[in-house]
XYZ file of C-alpha atoms in Angstrom:
509
model
C -4.961 15.621 31.238
C -1.958 17.062 29.407
C -1.322 15.868 25.869
C 1.376 13.196 25.636
C 4.671 14.142 23.990
C 5.616 12.652 20.633
C 9.220 11.509 20.547
C 11.510 10.699 17.666
C 13.333 7.462 18.536
C 16.526 5.986 17.104
C 15.762 2.313 16.283
C 19.482 1.500 16.285
C 19.706 2.266 20.006
C 16.121 2.533 21.238
C 16.904 5.985 22.657
C 14.764 9.083 22.296
C 16.236 11.641 19.907
C 13.981 14.651 20.340
C 10.444 15.633 21.219
C 8.709 16.409 17.940
C 5.197 17.384 18.934
C 2.304 16.620 21.242
C -0.385 14.095 20.477
C -3.301 15.902 18.894
C -6.400 16.530 20.959
C -9.898 16.048 19.583
C -10.106 19.806 19.131
C -6.853 19.862 17.160
C -8.030 17.021 14.923
C -11.236 18.944 14.319
C -9.261 22.065 13.412
C -7.056 20.139 10.976
C -10.048 18.537 9.247
C -11.915 21.825 9.019
C -8.851 23.554 7.549
C -8.576 20.795 4.945
C -12.277 21.055 4.165
C -11.890 24.806 3.657
C -9.060 24.194 1.163
C -11.214 22.172 -1.253
C -11.997 25.041 -3.610
C -8.291 25.761 -4.072
C -7.942 22.315 -5.673
C -10.917 22.703 -8.013
C -8.835 23.808 -11.013
C -7.100 20.808 -12.593
C -4.294 22.955 -13.939
C -3.520 24.208 -10.446
C -3.678 20.674 -9.016
C -1.231 19.328 -11.581
C 1.153 22.227 -11.009
C 0.937 21.698 -7.237
C 1.814 18.004 -7.563
C 4.844 18.807 -9.710
C 5.949 21.515 -7.285
C 5.622 19.017 -4.442
C 7.955 16.655 -6.278
C 10.415 19.476 -6.965
C 10.413 20.634 -3.332
C 10.916 17.107 -2.025
C 13.819 16.583 -4.389
C 15.368 19.895 -3.362
C 15.185 18.843 0.305
C 16.488 15.331 -0.418
C 19.590 15.426 1.772
C 17.741 16.718 4.819
C 14.809 14.350 4.368
C 16.910 11.226 3.802
C 19.048 12.007 6.839
C 15.956 12.460 9.008
C 14.342 9.298 7.632
C 17.431 7.190 8.260
C 17.748 8.470 11.828
C 14.195 7.301 12.580
C 13.945 4.093 10.504
C 17.500 2.726 10.055
C 16.564 1.839 6.472
C 19.778 3.322 5.114
C 20.495 6.242 2.754
C 20.590 4.124 -0.431
C 17.168 2.582 0.138
C 15.661 5.888 1.313
C 17.084 7.926 -1.571
C 15.515 5.462 -3.989
C 12.206 5.559 -2.138
C 12.144 9.352 -2.225
C 12.853 9.279 -5.975
C 9.941 6.864 -6.412
C 7.724 9.204 -4.388
C 8.636 12.191 -6.543
C 7.999 10.161 -9.693
C 4.609 9.149 -8.337
C 3.610 12.771 -7.711
C 4.609 13.741 -11.247
C 2.788 10.722 -12.687
C -0.426 11.818 -11.003
C 0.114 15.330 -12.333
C 0.176 13.858 -15.845
C -3.029 11.946 -15.112
C -4.707 15.134 -13.920
C -3.605 16.979 -17.056
C -4.908 14.213 -19.310
C -8.312 14.126 -17.635
C -9.354 10.586 -18.537
C -9.823 9.791 -14.831
C -12.928 12.005 -14.873
C -14.751 9.349 -16.906
C -16.735 11.852 -18.980
C -19.729 10.319 -20.812
C -22.297 12.320 -22.785
C -25.562 10.919 -24.153
C -27.850 13.157 -26.212
C -31.594 12.431 -26.089
C -32.750 9.429 -28.105
C -36.499 8.953 -28.350
C -36.097 5.824 -30.489
C -34.403 3.860 -27.704
C -36.378 1.524 -25.434
C -36.876 3.081 -22.994
C -36.156 6.570 -24.380
C -32.849 8.126 -23.322
C -32.942 11.684 -21.971
C -30.014 14.099 -22.130
C -27.489 12.520 -19.707
C -23.971 13.649 -18.854
C -21.756 11.855 -16.348
C -18.381 12.487 -14.769
C -16.609 12.046 -11.440
C -16.201 14.536 -8.618
C -13.921 14.465 -5.554
C -15.296 12.961 -2.354
C -13.881 15.542 0.061
C -11.335 15.371 2.864
C -9.328 12.123 2.890
C -7.744 10.711 6.044
C -4.380 9.074 5.340
C -2.781 6.687 7.836
C 0.973 6.460 7.294
C 2.888 3.192 7.062
C 5.896 2.367 9.206
C 7.985 0.628 6.561
C 7.811 3.213 3.767
C 8.388 6.640 5.343
C 8.049 8.366 1.968
C 6.161 6.185 -0.520
C 3.332 5.133 1.833
C 3.369 7.978 4.320
C 2.872 11.768 4.303
C 3.853 12.340 0.632
C 2.955 8.822 -0.539
C 0.489 7.233 -2.903
C -2.636 7.874 -0.832
C -1.800 11.559 -0.473
C -0.711 11.991 -4.087
C -3.773 10.260 -5.530
C -6.154 12.108 -3.195
C -4.712 15.492 -4.122
C -4.852 14.515 -7.787
C -8.554 13.753 -7.354
C -9.080 17.184 -5.809
C -9.292 15.995 -2.204
C -7.379 17.688 0.654
C -5.793 15.283 3.124
C -5.207 15.007 6.839
C -2.401 12.565 7.587
C -2.111 10.553 10.783
C 1.681 10.420 11.200
C 3.268 7.093 12.019
C 4.977 7.062 15.439
C 8.097 5.490 13.924
C 8.969 8.616 11.940
C 7.239 11.674 13.447
C 10.111 14.120 12.866
C 10.289 13.191 9.188
C 6.506 13.530 8.938
C 6.681 17.089 10.220
C 9.496 17.947 7.807
C 7.678 16.484 4.807
C 4.406 18.213 5.693
C 6.230 21.542 5.730
C 7.767 20.801 2.336
C 4.356 19.963 0.837
C 2.798 23.091 2.328
C 5.614 25.133 0.816
C 4.729 23.655 -2.566
C 1.066 24.482 -1.978
C 1.893 28.105 -1.168
C 3.546 28.482 -4.578
C 0.053 28.089 -6.064
C -1.920 30.059 -3.454
C -3.303 26.849 -1.967
C -3.941 27.120 1.796
C -1.539 25.107 3.969
C -4.560 23.319 5.456
C -4.664 21.233 2.265
C -2.086 19.005 4.051
C -3.063 18.386 7.652
C -0.908 16.367 10.039
C -1.830 14.892 13.414
C -0.022 12.606 15.856
C -1.280 10.023 18.325
C -3.397 6.879 18.506
C -6.484 8.670 19.791
C -6.073 11.293 17.077
C -6.329 8.511 14.517
C -9.635 7.392 16.023
C -10.979 10.941 16.129
C -9.938 11.409 12.508
C -11.858 8.413 11.151
C -14.960 9.514 13.073
C -14.929 13.156 11.973
C -18.085 13.992 9.984
C -16.159 16.026 7.384
C -13.798 13.150 6.547
C -15.161 11.540 3.389
C -12.794 8.578 2.902
C -9.658 7.003 4.335
C -6.523 5.213 3.184
C -4.509 2.953 5.482
C -1.403 0.782 5.321
C -0.546 -1.270 8.386
C -1.512 -4.226 10.528
C -4.643 -6.356 10.309
C -5.574 -5.493 13.879
C -5.198 -1.730 13.529
C -6.673 -1.582 10.040
C -9.685 -3.693 10.948
C -10.440 -1.478 13.948
C -10.432 1.616 11.742
C -12.401 -0.157 9.012
C -15.081 -1.068 11.544
C -15.114 2.497 12.874
C -15.548 3.854 9.336
C -18.493 1.509 8.785
C -20.065 2.308 12.172
C -20.269 6.070 11.591
C -23.742 7.605 11.215
C -22.659 8.137 7.607
C -20.264 5.307 6.697
C -17.311 6.177 4.477
C -15.048 4.191 2.125
C -12.015 2.758 3.925
C -9.240 1.594 1.633
C -6.955 -0.418 3.895
C -3.937 -2.589 3.185
C -3.760 -4.878 6.201
C -1.555 -7.933 5.787
C -0.332 -10.520 3.310
C 1.489 -13.862 3.290
C 2.387 -13.627 -0.428
C 2.618 -17.361 -1.178
C 5.109 -18.851 -3.632
C 4.697 -22.235 -5.324
C 7.790 -23.892 -6.784
C 6.967 -26.758 -9.150
C 8.883 -30.018 -9.195
C 10.198 -29.222 -12.667
C 11.327 -25.720 -11.674
C 13.167 -27.056 -8.637
C 14.955 -29.659 -10.767
C 15.872 -27.048 -13.368
C 17.148 -24.170 -11.220
C 17.074 -24.940 -7.507
C 20.133 -22.843 -6.726
C 18.846 -19.725 -8.485
C 15.396 -19.987 -6.894
C 16.879 -20.435 -3.422
C 19.156 -17.430 -3.833
C 16.333 -15.309 -5.264
C 14.040 -16.237 -2.401
C 16.701 -15.297 0.134
C 17.134 -11.896 -1.461
C 13.406 -11.237 -1.545
C 12.577 -12.356 2.006
C 15.466 -10.407 3.583
C 15.116 -7.236 1.507
C 14.665 -4.284 3.834
C 15.168 -6.669 6.784
C 12.006 -8.492 5.711
C 9.831 -5.420 6.261
C 8.105 -5.300 2.868
C 4.356 -5.861 2.702
C 4.980 -8.157 -0.287
C 7.685 -10.281 1.347
C 7.195 -13.970 0.426
C 6.107 -15.484 3.739
C 5.110 -18.996 2.643
C 6.910 -21.044 -0.007
C 5.684 -24.430 -1.227
C 8.738 -26.481 -2.214
C 8.719 -30.125 -3.359
C 10.040 -32.835 -1.082
C 12.935 -34.882 -2.438
C 16.322 -34.128 -3.957
C 15.301 -31.158 -6.115
C 13.637 -29.414 -3.208
C 16.597 -30.273 -0.966
C 18.874 -28.431 -3.384
C 16.671 -25.350 -3.198
C 16.665 -25.450 0.611
C 20.471 -25.758 0.634
C 20.792 -22.741 -1.653
C 18.400 -20.797 0.575
C 20.347 -21.865 3.651
C 23.653 -20.686 2.206
C 22.255 -17.322 1.082
C 20.346 -16.556 4.284
C 23.298 -17.608 6.454
C 25.402 -14.976 4.691
C 22.914 -12.199 5.515
C 23.974 -9.691 8.162
C 21.811 -8.942 11.178
C 19.627 -5.875 10.719
C 17.648 -3.271 12.626
C 13.867 -3.332 12.501
C 11.812 -0.157 12.429
C 11.260 -0.106 16.182
C 11.883 -2.241 19.245
C 8.224 -3.255 19.551
C 8.472 -4.843 16.090
C 11.741 -6.468 17.111
C 10.152 -7.980 20.212
C 7.159 -9.198 18.188
C 9.470 -10.766 15.610
C 11.584 -12.586 18.197
C 8.510 -13.880 20.022
C 6.711 -14.764 16.794
C 9.490 -16.849 15.279
C 10.121 -18.618 18.600
C 6.454 -19.581 18.876
C 6.423 -20.870 15.300
C 9.693 -22.776 15.682
C 8.325 -24.604 18.733
C 5.506 -26.245 16.754
C 5.713 -30.005 16.053
C 7.618 -30.984 12.893
C 8.933 -27.453 12.375
C 12.670 -27.219 11.754
C 14.960 -24.188 11.473
C 17.804 -24.740 8.972
C 18.732 -21.111 9.711
C 17.331 -19.937 13.029
C 15.758 -16.480 12.925
C 15.745 -14.367 16.067
C 17.714 -11.765 17.980
C 20.962 -10.800 16.319
C 22.041 -8.521 19.130
C 20.557 -6.091 21.611
C 18.983 -3.977 18.880
C 19.096 -6.249 15.805
C 17.543 -9.400 14.396
C 19.012 -12.194 12.317
C 17.298 -13.643 9.262
C 16.231 -17.255 9.021
C 13.559 -19.628 7.803
C 11.422 -22.504 9.000
C 10.521 -25.749 7.256
C 7.413 -27.855 7.812
C 5.700 -30.724 5.974
C 2.933 -29.233 3.838
C 0.522 -31.802 5.234
C 0.743 -30.019 8.581
C -0.869 -26.956 6.971
C -3.623 -28.776 5.105
C -6.057 -28.918 8.027
C -7.034 -26.469 10.753
C -4.915 -26.751 13.886
C -2.004 -25.314 15.828
C 0.041 -24.925 12.644
C -2.391 -22.227 11.454
C 0.078 -19.786 13.009
C 2.387 -20.515 10.064
C -0.297 -19.126 7.737
C -0.157 -15.715 9.426
C 2.232 -12.955 8.391
C 5.325 -12.586 10.572
C 6.820 -9.135 9.992
C 10.590 -9.359 9.591
C 13.256 -11.471 7.831
C 11.678 -14.926 8.011
C 9.748 -17.220 5.698
C 8.115 -20.634 6.008
C 9.109 -23.366 3.545
C 6.382 -26.022 3.316
C 7.628 -29.272 1.721
C 4.916 -30.951 -0.355
C 4.695 -34.527 -1.613
C 2.354 -34.041 -4.562
C -0.058 -31.625 -6.232
C -2.813 -32.610 -3.795
C -0.658 -31.193 -0.983
C -0.273 -27.930 -2.894
C -3.987 -27.609 -3.550
C -4.815 -28.393 0.079
C -2.523 -25.646 1.392
C -3.627 -23.073 -1.160
C -7.265 -23.753 -0.292
C -6.583 -22.622 3.279
C -4.937 -19.311 2.476
C -6.585 -15.925 3.042
C -6.403 -13.108 0.505
C -2.971 -11.781 -0.472
C -1.359 -8.895 -2.262
C 0.679 -11.267 -4.424
C 1.037 -14.909 -5.404
C 4.080 -16.244 -7.233
C 4.701 -19.414 -9.210
C 8.153 -20.646 -10.123
C 7.930 -22.708 -13.324
C 10.357 -24.593 -15.527
C 11.089 -23.310 -19.028
C 8.771 -25.959 -20.464
C 5.944 -25.073 -18.076
C 6.373 -21.381 -18.787
C 6.003 -22.170 -22.499
C 2.551 -23.611 -21.852
C 3.411 -27.272 -21.352
C 2.548 -29.108 -18.154
C 0.820 -27.770 -15.073
C 1.723 -24.092 -15.429
C -1.672 -22.831 -16.619
C -3.570 -24.859 -14.048
C -1.361 -23.562 -11.264
C -1.893 -19.955 -12.363
C -5.637 -20.550 -12.296
C -5.270 -21.978 -8.782
C -3.456 -18.958 -7.321
C -5.236 -16.149 -9.181
C -8.258 -16.055 -6.809
C -5.858 -15.591 -3.899
C -4.099 -12.378 -4.908
C -4.204 -9.037 -6.646
C -0.878 -9.526 -8.453
C 0.283 -12.868 -9.864
C 3.936 -13.375 -10.782
C 5.713 -16.030 -12.813
C 9.441 -16.668 -12.266
C 9.956 -13.437 -10.369
C 9.776 -12.162 -6.805
C 7.058 -9.927 -5.374
C 9.232 -7.413 -3.534
C 9.221 -4.239 -5.596
C 5.951 -2.604 -6.642
C 6.363 -0.596 -9.846
C 4.513 2.702 -10.169
C 2.835 2.009 -13.504
C -0.528 2.314 -15.186
C -1.127 -1.442 -15.164
C -0.096 -1.947 -11.537
C -2.482 -3.384 -8.963
C -1.450 -3.273 -5.316
C -4.333 -4.850 -3.476
C -6.054 -8.171 -3.091
C -8.825 -10.118 -1.381
C -9.315 -9.512 2.338
C -7.282 -9.287 4.542
C -4.740 -8.033 2.013
C -7.037 -5.061 1.440
C -10.520 -3.978 2.445
C -11.588 -2.973 -1.056
C -11.020 -4.006 -4.660
C -8.970 -0.914 -5.511
C -5.225 -0.378 -5.789
C -3.022 1.922 -3.742
C -0.272 2.035 -6.393
C -0.613 3.091 -10.023
C -2.777 5.590 -11.835
C -6.109 3.974 -11.018
C -5.502 4.648 -7.298
C -7.124 8.024 -7.975
C -10.491 6.303 -8.442
C -10.740 5.652 -4.691
C -11.375 9.328 -3.973
C -13.984 10.064 -6.652
C -17.692 9.431 -7.104
C -19.757 9.607 -10.320
C -22.510 12.183 -10.850
C -24.959 12.169 -13.771
C -26.725 15.371 -14.913
C -30.076 14.875 -16.651
C -31.729 17.544 -18.746
C -29.441 20.285 -17.449
C -29.195 23.327 -19.751
C -25.815 23.786 -21.406
C -25.168 27.052 -19.584
C -25.533 25.340 -16.194
C -23.386 22.307 -16.938
C -19.827 21.934 -15.628
C -17.357 22.798 -18.383
C -16.244 19.142 -18.462
C -19.677 18.064 -19.726
C -20.500 20.682 -22.354
C -21.038 19.707 -25.978
C -18.118 21.555 -27.456
C -15.686 19.804 -25.054
C -14.019 23.136 -24.253
C -11.446 21.461 -22.004
C -10.433 18.895 -24.629
C -11.054 15.914 -22.349
C -11.075 12.250 -23.367
C -14.739 11.234 -23.295
C -17.398 8.925 -24.664
C -19.818 11.040 -26.764
C -23.033 9.348 -27.899
C -21.361 5.966 -27.614
C -18.146 6.926 -29.439
C -14.857 7.145 -27.561
C -13.124 10.453 -28.295
C -9.571 11.396 -27.375
């Protein structure tokens, strides 16, 4: 059977733009993985790795106009958003280069022999080594930051791991362009182009996760697709780590006092967050607990006014549009669900933003309203009106794991008075990032960032954003009684590479 063509499609019209490639066969996936595996030694030198990452950022920036134009043609996300996302991606590559230069990620620990300890301690030296080839599954909604040149790729390369990327079908032409740019950066440092592999097609993604030379995988996408790959990774003869970001409701709790104090501002802020990027952010607030009564009514009115003023938008593809239209219709048809602003089709190729309201009590017990506790991708949120704190606790107790949880507090509660601390304690087990008086859309690339959460938000406890994302692609090795001459340079007594380390229990920098 002939390989299926891969088409670039314009989401604004649904029409095919150009044939980009053919879906990769099993043999082509094997070739890409083997080429990546063969490129491992070229990444062994940290100085070369850091220089490569900086060159990748430089090359992406130099190609900005071409890349942004291609990305907009395939995603309809707009030049302003895409230019900012590309800048973030370049920053992320440079940030990982700095981490590689610093060397703390290696976790170097040296213990000299100590016969007085119980039990005695032999000569032990520990650091971290790269796992090997990493499979990266691109996201639809971030064609730069979570795709071919994104955080999974940048952190894997920083760890010393070549990558093979499964391109997302929503932006295949851009994926090809970006892969060429990254390979051009690699060539500047005599790194084989196989260090960045790229394959297209659903079956290619399955073949990739099963390949015996793939040592780990990173994924951003749906619960269904991510869980299938996670299960495949676990079912291999040699299971591998699968770091997947699958789905998140990102609950928000607005206290009675906060609603009384600033209902209008909270409603407007919520509208901006839930419609940002046409509601296609993985951290979009999808469930908001708002008090019943006058204060909550004011918030809902503010939300209604702001959402009503939002223009219709284009989703990433027509399949997502169809799923959104069907999903909001099914939710709106449930008993006691109202639609102050009705979400749905905005035109032949667009969708209009909206939100649903429901009594919180409807969500407190298992039943048909469970659908409202599932992520709906697009510009919609569910506002659950609660009567008292017992309602809030009952709903929170039914939520799965999330990337984020947000609490909106009054000034007094934020100062430590009232229920603020108790509410934070209530939501912390639900999410990997907890916000107070902010909105979750926007994930800063920073050392303290954590982009992950309990399942199904992610399949591991790691982060896919921030410096510690590099830890996903490393494993520790301890050397015992190894002569100095045979030790890796990172572990020798004189610290010839000047690395941060813990030496006989003392932290050295």
